[in-house]
Short mmCIF file of C-alpha atoms and ligand atoms in Angstrom, two decimals:
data_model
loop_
_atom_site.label_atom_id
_atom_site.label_comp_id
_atom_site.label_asym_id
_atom_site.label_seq_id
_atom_site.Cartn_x
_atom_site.Cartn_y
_atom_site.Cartn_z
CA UNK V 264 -29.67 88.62 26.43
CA UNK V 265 -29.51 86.58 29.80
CA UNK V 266 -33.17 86.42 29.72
CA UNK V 267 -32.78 84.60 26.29
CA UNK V 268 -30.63 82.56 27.04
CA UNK V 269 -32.82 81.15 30.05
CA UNK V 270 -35.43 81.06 28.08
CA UNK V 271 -33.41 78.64 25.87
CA UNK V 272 -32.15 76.65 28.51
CA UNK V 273 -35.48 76.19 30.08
CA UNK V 274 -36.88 75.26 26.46
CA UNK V 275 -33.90 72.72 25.84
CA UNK V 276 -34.66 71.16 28.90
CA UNK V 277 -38.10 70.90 29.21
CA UNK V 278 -38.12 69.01 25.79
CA UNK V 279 -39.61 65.88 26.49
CA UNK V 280 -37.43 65.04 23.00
CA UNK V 281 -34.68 65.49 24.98
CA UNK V 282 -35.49 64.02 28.01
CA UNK V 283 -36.17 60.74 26.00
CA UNK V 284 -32.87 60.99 24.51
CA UNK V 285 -31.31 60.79 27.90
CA UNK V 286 -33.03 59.36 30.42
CA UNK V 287 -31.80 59.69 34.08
CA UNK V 288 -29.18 57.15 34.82
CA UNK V 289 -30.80 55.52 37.60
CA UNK V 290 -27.77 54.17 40.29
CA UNK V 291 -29.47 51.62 42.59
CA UNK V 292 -31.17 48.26 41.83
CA UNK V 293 -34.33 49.51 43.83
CA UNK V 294 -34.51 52.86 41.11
CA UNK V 295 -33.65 50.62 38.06
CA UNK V 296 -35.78 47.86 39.25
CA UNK V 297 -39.27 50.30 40.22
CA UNK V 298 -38.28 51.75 36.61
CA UNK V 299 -39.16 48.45 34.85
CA UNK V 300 -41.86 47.21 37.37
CA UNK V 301 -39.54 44.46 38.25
CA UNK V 302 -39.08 43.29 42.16
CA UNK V 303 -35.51 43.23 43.62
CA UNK V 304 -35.07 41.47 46.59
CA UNK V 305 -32.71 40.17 49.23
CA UNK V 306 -33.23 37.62 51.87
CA UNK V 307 -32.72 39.66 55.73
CA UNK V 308 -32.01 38.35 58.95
CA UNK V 309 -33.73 40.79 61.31
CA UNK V 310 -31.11 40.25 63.85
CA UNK V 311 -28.60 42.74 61.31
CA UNK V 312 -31.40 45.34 61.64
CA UNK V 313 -29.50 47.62 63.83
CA UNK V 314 -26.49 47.55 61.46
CA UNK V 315 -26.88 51.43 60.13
CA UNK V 316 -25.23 50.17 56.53
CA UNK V 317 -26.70 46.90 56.69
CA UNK V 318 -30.55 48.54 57.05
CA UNK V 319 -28.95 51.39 54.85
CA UNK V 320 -28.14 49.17 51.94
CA UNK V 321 -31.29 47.61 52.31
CA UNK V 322 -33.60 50.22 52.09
CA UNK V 323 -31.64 51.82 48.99
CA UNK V 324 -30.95 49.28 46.73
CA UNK V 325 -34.61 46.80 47.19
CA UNK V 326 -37.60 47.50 47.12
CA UNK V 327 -38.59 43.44 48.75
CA UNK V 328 -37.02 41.40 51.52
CA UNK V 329 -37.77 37.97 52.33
CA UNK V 330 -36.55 36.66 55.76
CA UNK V 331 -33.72 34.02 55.47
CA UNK V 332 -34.84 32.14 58.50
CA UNK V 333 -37.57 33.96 60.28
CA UNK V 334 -40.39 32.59 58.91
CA UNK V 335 -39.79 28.98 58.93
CA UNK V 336 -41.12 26.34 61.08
CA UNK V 337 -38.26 26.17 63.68
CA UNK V 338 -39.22 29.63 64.78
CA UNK V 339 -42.54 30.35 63.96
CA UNK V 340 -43.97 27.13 65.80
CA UNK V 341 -40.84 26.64 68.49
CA UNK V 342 -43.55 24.16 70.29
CA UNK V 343 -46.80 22.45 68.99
CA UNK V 344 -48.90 24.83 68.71
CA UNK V 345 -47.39 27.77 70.22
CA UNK V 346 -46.17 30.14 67.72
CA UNK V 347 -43.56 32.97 68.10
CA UNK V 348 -43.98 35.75 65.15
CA UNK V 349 -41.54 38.14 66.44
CA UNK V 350 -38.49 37.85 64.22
CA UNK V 351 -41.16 37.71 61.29
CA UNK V 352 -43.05 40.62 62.16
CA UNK V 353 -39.86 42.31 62.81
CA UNK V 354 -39.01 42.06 59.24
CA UNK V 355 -42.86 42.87 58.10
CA UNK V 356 -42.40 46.24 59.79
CA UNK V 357 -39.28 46.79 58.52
CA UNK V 358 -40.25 46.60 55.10
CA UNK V 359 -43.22 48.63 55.78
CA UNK V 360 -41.92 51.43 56.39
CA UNK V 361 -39.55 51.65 53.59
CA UNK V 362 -41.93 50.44 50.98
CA UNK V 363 -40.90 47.14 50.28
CA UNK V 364 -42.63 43.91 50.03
CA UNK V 365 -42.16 40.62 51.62
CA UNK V 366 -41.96 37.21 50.23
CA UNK V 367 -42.78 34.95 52.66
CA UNK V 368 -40.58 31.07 53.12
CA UNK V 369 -41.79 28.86 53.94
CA UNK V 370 -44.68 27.29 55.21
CA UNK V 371 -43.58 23.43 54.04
CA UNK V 372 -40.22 21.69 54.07
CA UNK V 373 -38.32 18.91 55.17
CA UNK V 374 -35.81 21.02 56.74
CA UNK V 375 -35.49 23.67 59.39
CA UNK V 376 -38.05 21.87 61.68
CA UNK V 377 -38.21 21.63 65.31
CA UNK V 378 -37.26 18.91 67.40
CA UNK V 379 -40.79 18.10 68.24
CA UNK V 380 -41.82 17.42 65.02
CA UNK V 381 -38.95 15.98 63.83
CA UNK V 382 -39.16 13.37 66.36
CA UNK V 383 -42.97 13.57 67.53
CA UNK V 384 -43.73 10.08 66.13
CA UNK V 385 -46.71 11.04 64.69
CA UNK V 386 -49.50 9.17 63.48
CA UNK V 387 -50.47 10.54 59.37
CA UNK V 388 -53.96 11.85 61.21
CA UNK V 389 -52.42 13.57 63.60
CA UNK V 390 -49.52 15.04 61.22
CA UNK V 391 -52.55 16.42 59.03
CA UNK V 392 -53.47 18.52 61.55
CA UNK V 393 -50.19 19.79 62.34
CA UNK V 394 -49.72 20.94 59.28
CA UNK V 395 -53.35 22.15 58.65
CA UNK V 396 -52.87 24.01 61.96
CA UNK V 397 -48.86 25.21 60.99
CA UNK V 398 -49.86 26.28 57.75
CA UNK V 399 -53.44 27.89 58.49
CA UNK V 400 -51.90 29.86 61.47
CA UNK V 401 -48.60 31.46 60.16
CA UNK V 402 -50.51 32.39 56.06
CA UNK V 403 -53.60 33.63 58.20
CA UNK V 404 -51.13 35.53 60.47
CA UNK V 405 -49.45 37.20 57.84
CA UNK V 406 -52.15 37.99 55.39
CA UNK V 407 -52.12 41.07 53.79
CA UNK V 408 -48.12 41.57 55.01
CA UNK V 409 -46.59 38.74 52.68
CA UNK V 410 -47.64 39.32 49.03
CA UNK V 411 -46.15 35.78 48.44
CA UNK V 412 -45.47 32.24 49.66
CA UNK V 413 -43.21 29.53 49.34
CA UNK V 414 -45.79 27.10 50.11
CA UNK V 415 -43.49 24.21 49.51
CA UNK V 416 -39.81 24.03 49.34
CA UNK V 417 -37.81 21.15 47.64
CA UNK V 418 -40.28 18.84 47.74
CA UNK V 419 -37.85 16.75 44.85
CA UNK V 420 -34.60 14.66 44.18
CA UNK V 421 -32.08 15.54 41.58
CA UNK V 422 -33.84 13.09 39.54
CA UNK V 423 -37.22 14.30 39.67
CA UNK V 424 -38.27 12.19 42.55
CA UNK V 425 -40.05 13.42 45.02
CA UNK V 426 -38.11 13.35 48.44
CA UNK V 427 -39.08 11.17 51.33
CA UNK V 428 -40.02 13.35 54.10
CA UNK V 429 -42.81 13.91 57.24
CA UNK V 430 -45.04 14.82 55.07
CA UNK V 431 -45.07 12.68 52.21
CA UNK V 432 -44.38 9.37 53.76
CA UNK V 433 -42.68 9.10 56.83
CA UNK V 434 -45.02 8.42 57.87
CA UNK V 435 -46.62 11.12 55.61
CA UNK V 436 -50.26 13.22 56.17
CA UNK V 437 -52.52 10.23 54.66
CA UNK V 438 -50.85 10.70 51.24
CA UNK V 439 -48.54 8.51 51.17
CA UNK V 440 -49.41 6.59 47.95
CA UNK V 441 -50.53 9.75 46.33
CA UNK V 442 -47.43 11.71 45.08
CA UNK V 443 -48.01 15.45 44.86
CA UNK V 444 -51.17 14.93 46.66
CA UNK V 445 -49.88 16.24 49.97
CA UNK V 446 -48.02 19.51 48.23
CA UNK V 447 -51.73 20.31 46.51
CA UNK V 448 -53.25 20.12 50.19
CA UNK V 449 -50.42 22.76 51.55
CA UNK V 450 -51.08 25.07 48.39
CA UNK V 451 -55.55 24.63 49.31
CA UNK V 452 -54.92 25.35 52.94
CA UNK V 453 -52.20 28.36 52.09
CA UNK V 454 -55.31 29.70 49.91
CA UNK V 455 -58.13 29.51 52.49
CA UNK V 456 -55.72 31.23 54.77
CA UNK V 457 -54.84 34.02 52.68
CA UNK V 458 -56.63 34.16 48.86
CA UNK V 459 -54.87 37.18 48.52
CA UNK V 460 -51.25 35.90 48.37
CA UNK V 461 -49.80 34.37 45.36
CA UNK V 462 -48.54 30.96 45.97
CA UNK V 463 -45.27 29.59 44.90
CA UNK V 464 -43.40 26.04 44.99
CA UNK V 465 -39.87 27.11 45.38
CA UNK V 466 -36.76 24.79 44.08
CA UNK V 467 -32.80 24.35 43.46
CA UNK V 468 -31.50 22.63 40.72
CA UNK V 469 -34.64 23.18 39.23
CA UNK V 470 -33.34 26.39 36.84
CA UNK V 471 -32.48 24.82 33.10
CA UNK V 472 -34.46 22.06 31.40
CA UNK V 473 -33.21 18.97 33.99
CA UNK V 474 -34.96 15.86 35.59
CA UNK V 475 -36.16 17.67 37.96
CA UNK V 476 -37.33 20.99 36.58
CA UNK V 477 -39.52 18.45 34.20
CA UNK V 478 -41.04 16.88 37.02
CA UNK V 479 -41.83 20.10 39.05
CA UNK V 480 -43.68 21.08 35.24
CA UNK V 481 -45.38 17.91 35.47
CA UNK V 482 -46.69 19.05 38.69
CA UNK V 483 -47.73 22.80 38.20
CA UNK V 484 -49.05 22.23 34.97
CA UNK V 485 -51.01 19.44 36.24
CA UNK V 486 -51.90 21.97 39.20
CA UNK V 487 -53.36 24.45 36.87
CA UNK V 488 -54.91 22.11 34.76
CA UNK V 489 -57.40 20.74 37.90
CA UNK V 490 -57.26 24.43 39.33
CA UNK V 491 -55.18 23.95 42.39
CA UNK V 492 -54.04 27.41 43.89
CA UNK V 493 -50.61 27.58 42.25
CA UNK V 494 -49.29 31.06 41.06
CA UNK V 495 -45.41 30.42 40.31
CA UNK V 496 -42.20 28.96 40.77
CA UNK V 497 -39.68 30.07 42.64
CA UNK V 498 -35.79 29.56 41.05
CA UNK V 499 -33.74 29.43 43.70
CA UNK V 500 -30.11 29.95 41.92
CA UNK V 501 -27.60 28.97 44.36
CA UNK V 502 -24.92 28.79 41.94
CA UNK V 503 -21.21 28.34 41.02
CA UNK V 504 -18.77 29.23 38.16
CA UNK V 505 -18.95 26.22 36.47
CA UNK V 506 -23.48 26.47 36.68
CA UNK V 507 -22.87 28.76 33.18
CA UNK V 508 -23.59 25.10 31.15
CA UNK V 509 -26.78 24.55 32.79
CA UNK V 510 -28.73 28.09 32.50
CA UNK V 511 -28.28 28.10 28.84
CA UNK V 512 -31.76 26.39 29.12
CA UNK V 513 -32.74 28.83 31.39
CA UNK V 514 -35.09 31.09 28.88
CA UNK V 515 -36.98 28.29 27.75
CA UNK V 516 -37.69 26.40 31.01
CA UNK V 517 -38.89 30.02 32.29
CA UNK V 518 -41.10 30.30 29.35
CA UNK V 519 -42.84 26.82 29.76
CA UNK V 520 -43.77 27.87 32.90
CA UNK V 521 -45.26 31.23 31.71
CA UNK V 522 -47.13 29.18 29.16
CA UNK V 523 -49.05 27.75 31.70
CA UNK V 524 -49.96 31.13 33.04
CA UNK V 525 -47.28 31.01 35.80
CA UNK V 526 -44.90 33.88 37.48
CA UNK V 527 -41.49 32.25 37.47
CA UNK V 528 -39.16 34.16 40.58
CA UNK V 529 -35.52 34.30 41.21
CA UNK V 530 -35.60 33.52 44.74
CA UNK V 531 -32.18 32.69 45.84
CA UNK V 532 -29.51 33.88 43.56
CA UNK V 533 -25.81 33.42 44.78
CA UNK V 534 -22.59 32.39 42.86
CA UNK V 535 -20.37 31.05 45.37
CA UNK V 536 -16.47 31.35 44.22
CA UNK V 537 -13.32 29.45 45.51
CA UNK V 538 -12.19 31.33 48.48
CA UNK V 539 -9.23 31.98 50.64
CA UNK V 540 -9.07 31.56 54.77
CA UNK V 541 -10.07 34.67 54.88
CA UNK V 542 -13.03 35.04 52.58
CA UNK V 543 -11.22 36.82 49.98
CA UNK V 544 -11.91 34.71 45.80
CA UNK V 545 -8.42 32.88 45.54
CA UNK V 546 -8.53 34.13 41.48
CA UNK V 547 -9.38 37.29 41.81
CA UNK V 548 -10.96 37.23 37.58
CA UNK V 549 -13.42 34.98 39.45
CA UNK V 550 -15.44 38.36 40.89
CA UNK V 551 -15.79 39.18 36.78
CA UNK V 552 -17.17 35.83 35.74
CA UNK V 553 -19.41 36.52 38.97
CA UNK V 554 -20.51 39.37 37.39
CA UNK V 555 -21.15 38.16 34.08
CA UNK V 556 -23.49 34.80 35.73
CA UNK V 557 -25.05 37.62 37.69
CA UNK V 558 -25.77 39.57 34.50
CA UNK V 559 -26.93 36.71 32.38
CA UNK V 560 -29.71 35.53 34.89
CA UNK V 561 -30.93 39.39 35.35
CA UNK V 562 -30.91 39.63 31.55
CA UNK V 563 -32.83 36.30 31.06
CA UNK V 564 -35.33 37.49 33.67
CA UNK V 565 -35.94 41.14 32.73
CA UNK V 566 -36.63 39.52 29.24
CA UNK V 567 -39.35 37.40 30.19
CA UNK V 568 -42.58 39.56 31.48
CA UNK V 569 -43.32 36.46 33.64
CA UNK V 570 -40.15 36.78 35.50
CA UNK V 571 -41.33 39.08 38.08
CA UNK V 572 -38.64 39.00 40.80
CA UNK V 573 -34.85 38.83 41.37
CA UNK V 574 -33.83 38.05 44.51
CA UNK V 575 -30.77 37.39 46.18
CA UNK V 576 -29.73 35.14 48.79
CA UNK V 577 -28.58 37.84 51.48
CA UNK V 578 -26.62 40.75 49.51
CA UNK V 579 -23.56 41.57 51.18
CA UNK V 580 -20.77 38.94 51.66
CA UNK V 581 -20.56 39.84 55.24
CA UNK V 582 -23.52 37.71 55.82
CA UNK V 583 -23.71 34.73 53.36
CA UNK V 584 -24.85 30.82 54.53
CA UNK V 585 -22.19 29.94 51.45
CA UNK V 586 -19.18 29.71 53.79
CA UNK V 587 -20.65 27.70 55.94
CA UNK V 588 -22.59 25.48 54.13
CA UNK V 589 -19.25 24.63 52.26
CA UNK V 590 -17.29 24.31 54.98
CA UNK V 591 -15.47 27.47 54.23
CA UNK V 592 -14.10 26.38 50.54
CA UNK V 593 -16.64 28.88 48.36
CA UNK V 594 -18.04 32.50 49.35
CA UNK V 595 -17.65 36.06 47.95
CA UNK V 596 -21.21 34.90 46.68
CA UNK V 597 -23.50 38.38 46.74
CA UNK V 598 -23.36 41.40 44.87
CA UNK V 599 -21.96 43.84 48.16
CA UNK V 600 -18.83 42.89 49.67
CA UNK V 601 -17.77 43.00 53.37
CA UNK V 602 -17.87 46.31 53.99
CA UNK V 603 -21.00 46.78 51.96
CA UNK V 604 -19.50 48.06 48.85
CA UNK V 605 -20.96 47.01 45.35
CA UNK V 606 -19.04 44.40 43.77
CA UNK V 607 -18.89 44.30 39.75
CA UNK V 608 -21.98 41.69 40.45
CA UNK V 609 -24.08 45.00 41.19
CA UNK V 610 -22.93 46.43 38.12
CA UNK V 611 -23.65 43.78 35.72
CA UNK V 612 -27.21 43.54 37.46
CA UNK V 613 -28.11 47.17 37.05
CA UNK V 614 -26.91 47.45 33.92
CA UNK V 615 -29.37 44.43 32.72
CA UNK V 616 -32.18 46.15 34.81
CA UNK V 617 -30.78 49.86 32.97
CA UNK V 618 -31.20 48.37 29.39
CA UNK V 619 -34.26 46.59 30.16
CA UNK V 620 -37.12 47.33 27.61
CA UNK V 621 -40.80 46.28 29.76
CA UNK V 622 -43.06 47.71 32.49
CA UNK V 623 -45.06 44.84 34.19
CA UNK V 624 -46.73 44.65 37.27
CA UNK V 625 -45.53 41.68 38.98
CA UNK V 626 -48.33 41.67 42.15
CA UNK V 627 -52.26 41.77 42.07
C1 XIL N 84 -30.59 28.52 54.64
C2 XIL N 84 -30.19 29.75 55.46
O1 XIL N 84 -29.53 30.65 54.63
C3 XIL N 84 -29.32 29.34 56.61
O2 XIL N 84 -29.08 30.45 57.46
C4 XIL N 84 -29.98 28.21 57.39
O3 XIL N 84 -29.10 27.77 58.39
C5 XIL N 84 -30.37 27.06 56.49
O4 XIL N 84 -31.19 27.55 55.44
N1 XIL N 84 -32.60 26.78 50.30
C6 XIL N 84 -33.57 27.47 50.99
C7 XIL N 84 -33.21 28.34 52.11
O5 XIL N 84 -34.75 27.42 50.57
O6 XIL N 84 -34.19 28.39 53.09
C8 XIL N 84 -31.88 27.95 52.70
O7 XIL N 84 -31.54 28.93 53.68
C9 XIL N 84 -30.82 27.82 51.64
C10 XIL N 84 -31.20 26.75 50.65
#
C-alpha cells in the first residue's frame, strides 16, 4: 500500500503536465530575470563591497552591475595619460565571480571629468587625441570584461539640441560644425578597441516620444543607416511621481528604436519621492505609486524582445545620489530600503518579470 502510494506521488510529480501547471515561483529578480533571458542590473560602488548585505543583495537578486562612478573619466584617467583601473577592475572581478555581467559608463561625457581636462585649454588637435587615447585605452582595457558601453552620455538639450561641451565645440575635437560627427568618432574608436562589445548612447529625458528622444532617433537611425557601430540606447529613467504622463509613450518610442534593429536598455531607473529629514517618503501611499511606476516600466520592457536590460540606479536606499542631487527634498528612490529590505518596488518588478511571456538572449 505505501509502495503505491509512492509510486503515485512520484508519478504526480514527475508529470511534466503538472509541472507546467505550476511552475516554481521564482523569489529574486536575478531567478525571474535568468528565467526570461532578461538582464537585471544595479549600478555598484565598489567601495560598499565589504558590506556582507550590500555584496549579499547583490549577488542574489542581479545577475549585471554597472559601476556608478568607477569607470568614468575622473578616475580612470586621474592625469593625462595615466590611468588608474582599480576601482573598475574591482567591480569586473566582483561580478566575475558571481556570474554577472558588466555594463560599462562611460567612455564620453561632459561631466565627471578631471581638472586637467576640464581646464587643459586644449587645442581641437590635441583634444582628438585625448579622446582617441581616453577612449582606445579604457574599451581596449576592458575588452572581453564589459559586454557593453555607454559610449556617449547626454550628448543633448531638453530640446533636442545637442549640448555645448569639450568635445563638440569648446573648443570641440575638429567637429565643431559637424553635429553628431564627434559622437560617430567615439562610437568608431569604442569599436576598434573592442568589436566585441555592444555600443550604446545612453540618455535622460529621452524615455517617451519628446524633443529630444526624436533627435537622439534622428541620430541612431542615421547611424545605422551609414553603418556606424551603434547597438542601442540606453534609457536612463531617473524619475518622479508625477513622470507617469510622459512614459505613456514609452512602448512606442522603444519600438522605433527596435525597428531600426536597436537594443533599447533601462539603464538608470529610480523614482525619487518627497522625503522627510530623515529619508523616510513624507506620504507614505507614495512607496505604492513607486511600485506601480516601477511595475509599468518592467512591464513595458519585458514586452518588448528588444528591451534587453533593466537596471537600476543603485538598489538599496541606503546608497542613492537622489538625496543629494536634490538637496535632500526627494529619495526612498530604489527598490531595497535602508536596511536592505525589498520595498513593494521589488514586488511590482518581479511580478512583471514572473508573468513575463519571452526568452531572448540579450548579448552576442
Ligand atoms: C551620478 C552618480 O550617481 C553620482 O555618484 C555622481 O556624483 C554623479 O553621477 N546620469 C548618469 C550617471 O549617467 O552617471 C549619473 O551618476 C546620474 C545621472
Amino acid at each position: 500500500m505505501r509502495k503505491n502510494l509512492a509510486l503515485l506521488l512520484l508519478i504526480v510529480f514527475s508529470s511534466p503536465a503538472l509541472r507546467e501547471a505550476a511552475p516554481r515561483r521564482q523569489r529574486t529578480l536575478r531567478e525571474a530575470a535568468d528565467r526570461i533571458g532578461i538582464l537585471v542590473g544595479a549600478a555598484v560602488d565598489p567601495r560598499h563591497f565589504s558590506e556582507p548585505d550590500y555584496a549579499g543583495t547583490l549577488a542574489r537578486e542581479f545577475n549585471m552591475v554597472e559601476p556608478e562612478n568607477a569607470m568614468k573619466w575622473a578616475l580612470t584617467e586621474p592625469a593625462p595619460g595615466q590611468f588608474d583601473f582599480d576601482p573598475g577592475d574591482a567591480v569586473v572581478s566582483f561580478a566575475e565571480a558571481r556570474q554577472m555581467k558588466v555594463r560599462g559608463h562611460n567612455l564620453l561625457w561632459y561631466e565627471h571629468n578631471p581638472k586637467w581636462l576640464e581646464s587643459g585649454q586644449f587645442t581641437p588637435a590635441e583634444l582628438h587625441g585625448v579622446m582617441q587615447r581616453h577612449i582606445t585605452t579604457v574599451a581596449g582595457h576592458y575588452a572581453g570584461h564589459v559586454f557593453a558601453w555607454d559610449v556617449v552620455n547626454e550628448a543633448f538639450d531638453s530640446s533636442g539640441v545637442l549640448r555645448h561641451s569639450i568635445w563638440f565645440d569648446q573648443p570641440g575635437i575638429g567637429l565643431a560644425d559637424k553635429g553628431t560627427a564627434y559622437i560617430e568618432q567615439a562610437f568608431r574608436w569604442a569599436h576598434e578597441a573592442d568589436p566585441k562589445a555592444l555600443l550604446f548612447y545612453n540618455d535622460y529625458a529621452a524615455e517617451g516620444i519628446n524633443a529630444k528622444s526624436d533627435a537622439i532617433y534622428a541620430m541612431v537611425k542615421d547611424f545605422k543607416q551609414r553603418g556606424v557601430p551603434i547597438d542601442g540606447v540606453g534609457l536612463q529613467m531617473h524619475l518622479s511621481l508625477g513622470d507617469v504622463d510622459k512614459l505613456s509613450s514609452l512602448d512606442a518610442n522603444i519600438s522605433r528604436l527596435a525597428a531600426l534593429g536597436l537594443q533599447v536598455q533601462i539603464t538608470e531607473l529610480d523614482v525619487g519621492l518627497p522625503i522627510t529629514s530623515d529619508g523616510q517618503p513624507r506620504d507614505p501611499a507614495d512607496t505604492q505609486r513607486q511600485a506601480d511606476l516601477y511595475a509599468l516600466v518592467a512591464r513595458t520592457c519585458v514586452t518588448s524582445p528588444a528591451c534587453t536590460a533593466f537596471q537600476t540606479w543603485g538598489f538599496a536606499d541606503k546608497y542613492s545620489w537622489i538625496p543629494g542631487f536634490t538637496h535632500g527634498a526627494r529619495g526612498a528612490g530604489l527598490p531595497f530600503d535602508t536596511q536592505y529590505q525589498p520595498k513593494p518596488a521589488f514586488e511590482g518588478v518581479l511580478n512583471a518579470f514572473r508573468s513575463a511571456n519571452r526568452r531572448s538572449n540579450p548579448t552576442r
